[in-house]
XYZ file of C-alpha atoms in Angstrom:
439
model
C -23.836 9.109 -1.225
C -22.669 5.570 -1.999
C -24.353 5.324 -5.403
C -22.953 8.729 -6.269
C -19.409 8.007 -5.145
C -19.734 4.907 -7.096
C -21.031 6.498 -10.139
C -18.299 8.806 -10.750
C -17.898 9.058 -14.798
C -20.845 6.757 -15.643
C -23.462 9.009 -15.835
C -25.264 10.565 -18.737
C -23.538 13.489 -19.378
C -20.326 14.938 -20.978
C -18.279 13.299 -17.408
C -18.762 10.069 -18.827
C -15.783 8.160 -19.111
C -17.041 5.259 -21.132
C -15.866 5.737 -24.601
C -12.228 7.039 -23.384
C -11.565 3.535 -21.618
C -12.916 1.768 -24.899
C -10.481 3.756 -26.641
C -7.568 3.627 -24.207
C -7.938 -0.306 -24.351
C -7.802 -0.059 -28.252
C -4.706 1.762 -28.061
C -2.944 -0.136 -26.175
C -4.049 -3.346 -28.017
C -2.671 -1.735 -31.093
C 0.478 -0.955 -29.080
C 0.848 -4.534 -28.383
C 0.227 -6.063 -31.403
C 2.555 -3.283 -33.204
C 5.349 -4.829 -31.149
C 4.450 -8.132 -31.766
C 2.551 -9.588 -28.777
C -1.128 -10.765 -28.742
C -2.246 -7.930 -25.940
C -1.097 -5.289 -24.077
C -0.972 -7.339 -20.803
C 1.441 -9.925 -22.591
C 3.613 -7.032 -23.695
C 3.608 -5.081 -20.523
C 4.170 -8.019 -18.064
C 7.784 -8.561 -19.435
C 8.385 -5.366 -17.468
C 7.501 -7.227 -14.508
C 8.729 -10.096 -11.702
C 5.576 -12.010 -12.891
C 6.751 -12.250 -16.739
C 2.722 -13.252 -17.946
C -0.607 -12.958 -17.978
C -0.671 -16.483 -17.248
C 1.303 -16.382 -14.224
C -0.551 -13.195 -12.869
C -3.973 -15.244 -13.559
C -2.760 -17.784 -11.525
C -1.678 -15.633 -8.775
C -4.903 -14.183 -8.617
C -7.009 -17.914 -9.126
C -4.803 -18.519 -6.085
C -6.065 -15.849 -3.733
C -9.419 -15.421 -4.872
C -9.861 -19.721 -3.892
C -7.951 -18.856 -0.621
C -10.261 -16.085 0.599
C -13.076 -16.679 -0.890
C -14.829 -18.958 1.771
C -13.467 -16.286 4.169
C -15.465 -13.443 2.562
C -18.172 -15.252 2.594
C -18.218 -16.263 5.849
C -17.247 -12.462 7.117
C -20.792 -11.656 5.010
C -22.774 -13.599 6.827
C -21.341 -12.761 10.008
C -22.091 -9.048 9.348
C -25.450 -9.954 7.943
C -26.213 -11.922 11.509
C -24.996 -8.635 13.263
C -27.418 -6.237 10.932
C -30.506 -8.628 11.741
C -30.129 -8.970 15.142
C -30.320 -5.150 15.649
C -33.189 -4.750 13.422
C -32.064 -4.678 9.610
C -35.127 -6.681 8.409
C -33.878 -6.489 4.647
C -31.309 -7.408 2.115
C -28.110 -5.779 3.095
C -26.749 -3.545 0.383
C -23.013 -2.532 -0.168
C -23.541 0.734 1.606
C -25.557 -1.251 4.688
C -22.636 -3.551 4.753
C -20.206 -1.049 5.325
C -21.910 0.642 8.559
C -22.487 -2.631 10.161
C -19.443 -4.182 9.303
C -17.934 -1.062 11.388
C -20.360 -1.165 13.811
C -19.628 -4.790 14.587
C -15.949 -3.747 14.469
C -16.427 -1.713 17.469
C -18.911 -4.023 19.195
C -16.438 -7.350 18.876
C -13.381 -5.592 19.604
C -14.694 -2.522 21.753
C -12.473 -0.196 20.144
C -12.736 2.871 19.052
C -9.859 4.207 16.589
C -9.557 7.627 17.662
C -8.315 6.476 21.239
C -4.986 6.200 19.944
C -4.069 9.593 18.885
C -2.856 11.032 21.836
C -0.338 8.344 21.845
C 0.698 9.385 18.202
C 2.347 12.727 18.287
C 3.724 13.231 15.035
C 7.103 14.321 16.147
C 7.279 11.080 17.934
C 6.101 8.910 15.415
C 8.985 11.165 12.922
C 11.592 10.182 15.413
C 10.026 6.473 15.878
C 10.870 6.116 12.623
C 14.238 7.960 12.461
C 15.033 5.969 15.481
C 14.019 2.267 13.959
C 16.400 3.102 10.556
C 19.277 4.054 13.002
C 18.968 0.583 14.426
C 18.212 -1.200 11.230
C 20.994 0.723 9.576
C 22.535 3.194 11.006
C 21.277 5.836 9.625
C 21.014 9.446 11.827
C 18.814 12.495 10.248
C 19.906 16.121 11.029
C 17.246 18.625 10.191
C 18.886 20.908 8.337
C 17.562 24.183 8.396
C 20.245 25.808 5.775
C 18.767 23.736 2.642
C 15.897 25.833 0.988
C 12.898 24.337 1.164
C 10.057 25.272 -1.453
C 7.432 25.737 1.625
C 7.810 26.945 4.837
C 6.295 23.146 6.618
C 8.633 21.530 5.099
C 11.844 20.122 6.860
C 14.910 18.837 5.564
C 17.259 16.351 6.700
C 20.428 15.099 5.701
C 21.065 11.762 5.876
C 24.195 9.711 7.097
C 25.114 5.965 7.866
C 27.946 6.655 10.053
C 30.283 5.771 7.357
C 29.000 8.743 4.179
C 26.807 11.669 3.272
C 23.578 9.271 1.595
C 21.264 12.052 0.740
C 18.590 14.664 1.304
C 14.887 13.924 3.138
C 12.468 16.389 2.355
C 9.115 15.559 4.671
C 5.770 17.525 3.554
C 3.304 16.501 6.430
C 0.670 18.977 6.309
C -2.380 19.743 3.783
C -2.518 22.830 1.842
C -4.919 24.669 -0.485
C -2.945 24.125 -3.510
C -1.769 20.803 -2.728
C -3.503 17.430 -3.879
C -4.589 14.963 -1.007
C -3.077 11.526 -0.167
C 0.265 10.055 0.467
C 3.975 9.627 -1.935
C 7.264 9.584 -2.573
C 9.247 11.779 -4.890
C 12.724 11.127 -5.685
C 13.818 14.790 -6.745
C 17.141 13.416 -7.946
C 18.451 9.615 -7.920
C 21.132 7.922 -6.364
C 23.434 7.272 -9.409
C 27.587 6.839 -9.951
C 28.243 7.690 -13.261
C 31.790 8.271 -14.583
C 33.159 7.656 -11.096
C 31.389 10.811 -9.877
C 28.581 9.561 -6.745
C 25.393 11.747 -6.847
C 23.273 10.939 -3.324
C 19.505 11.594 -3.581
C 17.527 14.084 -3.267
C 13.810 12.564 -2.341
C 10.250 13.977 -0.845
C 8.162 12.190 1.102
C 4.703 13.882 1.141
C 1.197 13.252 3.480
C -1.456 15.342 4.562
C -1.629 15.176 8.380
C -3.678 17.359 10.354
C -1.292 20.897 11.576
C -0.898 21.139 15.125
C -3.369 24.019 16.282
C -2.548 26.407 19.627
C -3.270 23.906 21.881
C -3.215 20.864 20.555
C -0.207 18.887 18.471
C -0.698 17.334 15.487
C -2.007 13.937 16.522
C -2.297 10.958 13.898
C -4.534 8.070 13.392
C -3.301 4.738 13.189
C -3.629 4.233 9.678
C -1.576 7.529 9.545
C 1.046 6.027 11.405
C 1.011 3.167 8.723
C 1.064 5.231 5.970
C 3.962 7.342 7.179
C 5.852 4.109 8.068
C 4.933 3.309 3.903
C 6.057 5.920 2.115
C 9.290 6.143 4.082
C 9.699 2.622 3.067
C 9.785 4.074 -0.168
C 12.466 6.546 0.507
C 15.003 4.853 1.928
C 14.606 2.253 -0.782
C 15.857 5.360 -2.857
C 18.109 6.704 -0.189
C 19.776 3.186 0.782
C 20.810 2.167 -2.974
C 24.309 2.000 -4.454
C 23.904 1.499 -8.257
C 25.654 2.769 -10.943
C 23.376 4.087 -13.371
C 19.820 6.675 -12.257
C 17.423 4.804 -14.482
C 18.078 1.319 -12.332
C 18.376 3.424 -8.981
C 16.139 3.726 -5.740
C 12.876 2.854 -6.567
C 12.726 2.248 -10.373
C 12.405 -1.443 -9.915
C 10.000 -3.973 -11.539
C 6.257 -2.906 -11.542
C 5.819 -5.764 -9.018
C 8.290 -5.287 -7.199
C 8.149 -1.367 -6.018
C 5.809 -1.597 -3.322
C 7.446 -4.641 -1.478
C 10.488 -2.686 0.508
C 7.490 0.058 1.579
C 4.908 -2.762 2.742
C 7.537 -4.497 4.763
C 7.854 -1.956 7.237
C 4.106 -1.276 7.798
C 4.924 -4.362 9.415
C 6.809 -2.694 12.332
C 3.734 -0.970 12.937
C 1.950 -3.889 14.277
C 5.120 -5.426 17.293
C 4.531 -3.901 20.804
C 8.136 -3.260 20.788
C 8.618 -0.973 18.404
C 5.255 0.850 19.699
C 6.737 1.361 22.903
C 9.695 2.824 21.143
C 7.812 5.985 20.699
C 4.229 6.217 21.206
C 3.684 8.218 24.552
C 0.433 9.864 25.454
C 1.512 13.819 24.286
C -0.055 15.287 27.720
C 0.953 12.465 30.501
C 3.646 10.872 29.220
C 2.371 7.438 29.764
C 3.457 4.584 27.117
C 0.506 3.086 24.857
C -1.720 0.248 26.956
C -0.425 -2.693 25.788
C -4.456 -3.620 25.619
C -5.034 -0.941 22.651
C -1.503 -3.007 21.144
C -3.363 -6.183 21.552
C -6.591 -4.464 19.847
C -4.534 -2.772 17.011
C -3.093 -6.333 16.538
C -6.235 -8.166 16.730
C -8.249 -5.788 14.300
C -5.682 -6.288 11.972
C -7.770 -9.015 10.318
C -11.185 -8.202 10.448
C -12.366 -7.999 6.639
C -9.532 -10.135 5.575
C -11.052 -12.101 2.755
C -13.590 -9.564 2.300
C -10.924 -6.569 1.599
C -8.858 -9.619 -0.583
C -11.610 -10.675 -2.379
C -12.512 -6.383 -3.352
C -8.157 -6.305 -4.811
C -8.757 -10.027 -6.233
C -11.781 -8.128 -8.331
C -9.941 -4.880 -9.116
C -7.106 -6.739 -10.460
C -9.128 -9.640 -12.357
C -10.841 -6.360 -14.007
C -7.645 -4.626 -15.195
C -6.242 -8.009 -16.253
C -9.562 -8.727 -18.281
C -9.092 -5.130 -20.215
C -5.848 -5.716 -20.978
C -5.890 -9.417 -22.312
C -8.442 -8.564 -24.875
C -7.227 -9.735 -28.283
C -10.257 -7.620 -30.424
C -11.753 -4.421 -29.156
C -14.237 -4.367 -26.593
C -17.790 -5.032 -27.923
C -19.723 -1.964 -29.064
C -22.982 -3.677 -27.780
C -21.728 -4.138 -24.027
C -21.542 -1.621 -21.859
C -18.533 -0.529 -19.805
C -20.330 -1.476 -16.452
C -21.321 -4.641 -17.665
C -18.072 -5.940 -18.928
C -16.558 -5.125 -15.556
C -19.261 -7.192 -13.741
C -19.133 -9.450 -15.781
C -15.598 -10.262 -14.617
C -16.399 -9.835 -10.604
C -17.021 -11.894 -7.631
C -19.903 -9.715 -6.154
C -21.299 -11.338 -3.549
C -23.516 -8.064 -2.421
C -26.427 -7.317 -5.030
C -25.545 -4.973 -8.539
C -26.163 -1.637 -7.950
C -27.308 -0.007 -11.623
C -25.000 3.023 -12.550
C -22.229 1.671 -10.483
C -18.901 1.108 -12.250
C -15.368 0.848 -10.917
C -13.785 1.374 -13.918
C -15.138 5.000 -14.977
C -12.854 6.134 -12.176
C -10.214 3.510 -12.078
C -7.610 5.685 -12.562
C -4.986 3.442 -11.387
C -5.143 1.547 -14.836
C -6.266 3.891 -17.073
C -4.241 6.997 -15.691
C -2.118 5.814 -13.361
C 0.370 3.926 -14.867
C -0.786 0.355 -13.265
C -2.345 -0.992 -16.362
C -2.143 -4.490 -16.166
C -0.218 -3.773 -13.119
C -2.585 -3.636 -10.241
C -2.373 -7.347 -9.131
C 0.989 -6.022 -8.262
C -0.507 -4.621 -4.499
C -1.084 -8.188 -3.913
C 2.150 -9.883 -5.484
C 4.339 -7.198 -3.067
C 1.922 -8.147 -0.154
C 3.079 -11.958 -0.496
C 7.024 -11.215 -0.827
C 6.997 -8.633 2.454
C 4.678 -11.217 4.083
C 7.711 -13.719 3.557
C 10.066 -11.433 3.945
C 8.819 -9.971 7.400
C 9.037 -13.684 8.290
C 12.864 -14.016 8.065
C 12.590 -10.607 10.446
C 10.156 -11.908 13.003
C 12.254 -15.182 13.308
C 15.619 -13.509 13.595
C 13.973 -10.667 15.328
C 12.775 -7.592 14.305
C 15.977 -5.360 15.857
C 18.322 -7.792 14.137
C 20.891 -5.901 12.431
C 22.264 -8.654 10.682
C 19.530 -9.177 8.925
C 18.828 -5.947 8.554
C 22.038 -5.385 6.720
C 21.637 -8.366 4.673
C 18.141 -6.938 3.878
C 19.740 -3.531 2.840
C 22.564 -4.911 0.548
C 21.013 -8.006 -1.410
C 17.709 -5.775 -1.752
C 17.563 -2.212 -1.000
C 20.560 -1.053 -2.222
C 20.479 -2.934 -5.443
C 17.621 -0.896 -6.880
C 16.868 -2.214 -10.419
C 20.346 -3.637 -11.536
C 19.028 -7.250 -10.969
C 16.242 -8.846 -11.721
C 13.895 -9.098 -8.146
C 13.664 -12.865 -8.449
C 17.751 -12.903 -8.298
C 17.461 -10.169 -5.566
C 14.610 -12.435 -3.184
C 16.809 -15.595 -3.686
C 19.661 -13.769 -2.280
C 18.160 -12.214 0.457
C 15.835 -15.559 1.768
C 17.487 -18.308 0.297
C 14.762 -19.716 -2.116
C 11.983 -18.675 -3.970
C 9.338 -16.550 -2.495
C 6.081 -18.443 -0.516
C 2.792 -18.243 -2.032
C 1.553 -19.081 1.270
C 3.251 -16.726 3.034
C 0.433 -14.018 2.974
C -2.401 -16.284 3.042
C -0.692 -17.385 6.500
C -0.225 -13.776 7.587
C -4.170 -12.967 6.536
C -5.594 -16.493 8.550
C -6.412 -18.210 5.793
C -4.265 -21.251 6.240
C -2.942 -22.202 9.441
C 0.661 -20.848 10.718
C-alpha cells in the first residue's frame, strides 16, 4: 500500500505524470525568461517576503543543518525500538512508519483517540468563538435568516462590539459531493472603495465526522488543530480594514498567508485555553491535565524527522524552478527529484513525490512551498511575544490585530512584523520551539 500510494502518476500507463511536469517546468522557464529573469523561481519570489531564490536556499540550508542530526538521531532511535521487538532487517519507509507509532504509544503511553470525548465539536466551536471574544472582542450570532447553500451549514454574523465585521459560514461535515480536507473561502472581501465599507463574506470548510443518534460529533486532536487553522485564516479576512479587495484579508505575500493561521494552532497546545472548553460530552469532567501534559509532550516526537521530509519537499520545488535549461531528456523525473533529497531510509524504485506534487505543479505553490516553513518561524516568534505577555493579553492582542491582521496586503509583511515585534523576525525562533537549540 505504501509503494502504491507513493507511486501515484509514475507508472507505465496513460496516469503518468512525467512528461506534463517536464513541460510545466518549460513553461514556466519560458515565462520567466519572457519577463526578463533567469528562472521562474527568481521571477516568482518577488511576489514574496523572501524576495530570492538565494534567500529561500538559505532558509532552507539553515533548517536542513539544524535538524538534520535530529532526524538522524530519531532514526536510530526507532530502528533500536524495531530490533528489540524482533525486526531483524533493514527498516524500510513503510516499517519506519509503524514503529515510529508504535514507539509513540510505548514512550508516551498514549493513545490519541482518548481525547475525543473531551472534544465535542460544539465546544471546541464555542472554544474558539470564546478565545476571539477575549482576543478581540468579537461575539458570533448564528444567524439562522441568512440562506445557506446546505442545510449543515451555519451562519454567523460577526461583531466587535463597536460594528457589523462580516459573515462566517462553517461547513463541518463530509458529503458525497464534497472534496475532503480542510479551507478557507473568502466569498466576498473586506474592501472600502469610494467611501462605501463592504464586510466579508467568508467559508470556513472541514470534514468532521456528523454526530449520529447517540453519539455527538467528537474530534481528534489534530481536528481540533485544524479547526483552530483555518479559522486563523478567517478572521485574518474578517479582522482587516483596507481599502482596496485585491490587498484585503488574506491576499498577502505567498510567505506570508499561512503565518496569522499557524499562530493560533498555538493556543491549542496551553492548558488554559484547554480547560476553556474541553469537557468530557457525557460527565462533564474537564480534560486530565495528564493527557495536556501528553498532548504537550508528543508535540515533538518526529521533529527533525517531519523537518527534514518539508526541508526535501521544498529543496525539490526550489530545484524545478531554478533550472535555467529544460530538464534533461535522459533523466528521469524520479531521479532528478532524488537526486535533490536527503533520504536517509533506502530508494524505493517507482516512488516519486513529484508525479503527485500537486502543491507545485497544481496548486499554486510553485516555488512557494518553503513558505510552510518560513510562516512556521514568524508564528514561532510571534507566539513568543504572546507567551511572554500572556496568552489572554488583550493588549497584545490588539496590537497583533491592527499592525498585522487588519492590514491585509497594503504593506509589505517585513514592515508589518517590525511593527508588531519590534525587529526583524528570529531565525531561531522555530528551531527553539522544535528542540533543536536550547530555549
Amino acid at each position: 500500500m505504501w509503494q502504491a500510494y507513493n507511486s501515484r502518476g509514475n507508472r507505465s500507463n496513460g496516469n503518468n505524470n512525467s512528461d506534463i511536469i517536464r513541460r510545466i517546468v518549460q513553461l514556466r522557464l519560458e515565462q520567466a525568461r519572457l519577463l526578463g529573469y533567469p528562472d521562474y523561481a527568481s521571477y516568482s519570489l518577488t511576489r514574496t517576503m523572501a524576495q530570492t531564490p538565494a534567500t529561500v536556499n538559505a532558509f532552507l540550508a539553515r533548517l536542513h543543518a539544524a535538524s538534520l542530526p535530529f532526524a538522524k538521531h530519531e532514526l536510530e532511535e526507532v530502528r533500536d525500538y524495531a530490533r528489540s521487538n524482533g525486526a531483524d532487517f533493514e527498516l524500510q519507509s513503510w516499517d519506519f512508519s509503524y514503529y515510529s507509532e508504535k514507539l509513540k504509544k510505548e514512550r508516551y503511553d498514549f493513545d490519541s483517540e482518548i481525547l475525543r470525548p473531551y472534544f465535542q465539536l460544539e465546544k471546541v466551536r464555542q472554544g474558539i468563538f470564546d478565545l476571539y471574544h477575549t482576543l478581540y472582542g468579537l461575539t458570533f450570532d448564528e444567524a439562522s435568516d441568512i440562506e445557506v447553500y446546505q442545510e449543515d451549514v451555519r451562519a454567523y454574523r460577526v461583531n466587535d462590539g463597536h460594528r457589523f465585521m462580516g459573515v462566517l459560514y462553517l461547513d463541518m461535515f463530509p458529503r458525497s459531493n464534497k472534496r475532503s480536507g480542510a479551507w478557507m473561502t473568502e466569498f466576498r472581501p473586506q474592501s472600502a472603495v469610494g467611501g462605501h465599507e463592504v464586510r466579508p463574506l467568508i467559508q470556513v470548510v472541514c470534514n468532521f465526522s456528523k454526530p449520529t443518534a447517540d453519539k455527538p460529533s467528537l474530534l481528534s486532536f489534530d481536528e481540533v488543530d485544524t479547526f483552530m487553522h483555518e479559522m486563523g485564516h478567517a478572521m485574518h479576512g474578517m479582522l482587516s480594514d483596507v481599502h482596496c479587495p485585491s490587498v484585503s484579508g488574506t491576499s498577502v505575500r505567498h510567505d506570508f498567508v499561512e503565518m496569522p493561521s499557524q499562530v493560533m494552532e498555538n493556543w491549542c497546545y496551553e492548558t488554559d485555553f484547554l480547560n476553556t472548553f474541553a469537557r468530557h460530552y457525557q460527565t462533564g469532567e474537564p480534560i486530565p491535565p495528564q493527557y495536556i501534559d501528553k498532548i504537550r509532550r508528543c508535540e515533538n516526537y518526529l521533529a527533525g524527522w517531519l523537518c527534514l521530509r518539508q526541508l526535501n519537499f521544498g529543496t525539490v520545488d526550489m530545484a524545478y524552478h531554478t533550472l535555467t535549461a529544460p530538464l534533461d531528456a535522459d533523466e528521469s523525473i524520479e531521479h532528478f527529484e532524488h537526486r535533490q533529497m536527503t533520504e536517509l531510509l533506502p530508494t524505493v524504485d517507482g516512488c516519486c513525490a513529484s508525479t503527485s506534487f500537486t502543491h507545485i505543479f497544481s496548486g499554486g505553490y510553485a516555488a512557494g512551498y518553503y513558505g510552510y516553513k518560513w510562516a512556521e518561524v514568524l508564528d514561532a516568534d510571534i507566539f513568543s511575544r504572546f507567551k511572554a505577555d500572556g496568552i489572554f493579553n488583550t493588549a497584545t492582542a490588539r496590537a497583533f490585530r491592527d499592525k498585522i491582521l487588519s492590514r491585509g496586503g497594503s504593506r509589505h509583511p517585513a514592515s508589518l512584523f517590525r511593527d508588531f515585534m519590534n525587529r526583524d523576525p528570529d531565525p531561531d525562533a522555530l528551531l527553539r520551539r522544535c528542540g533543536f537549540t536550547e530555549q
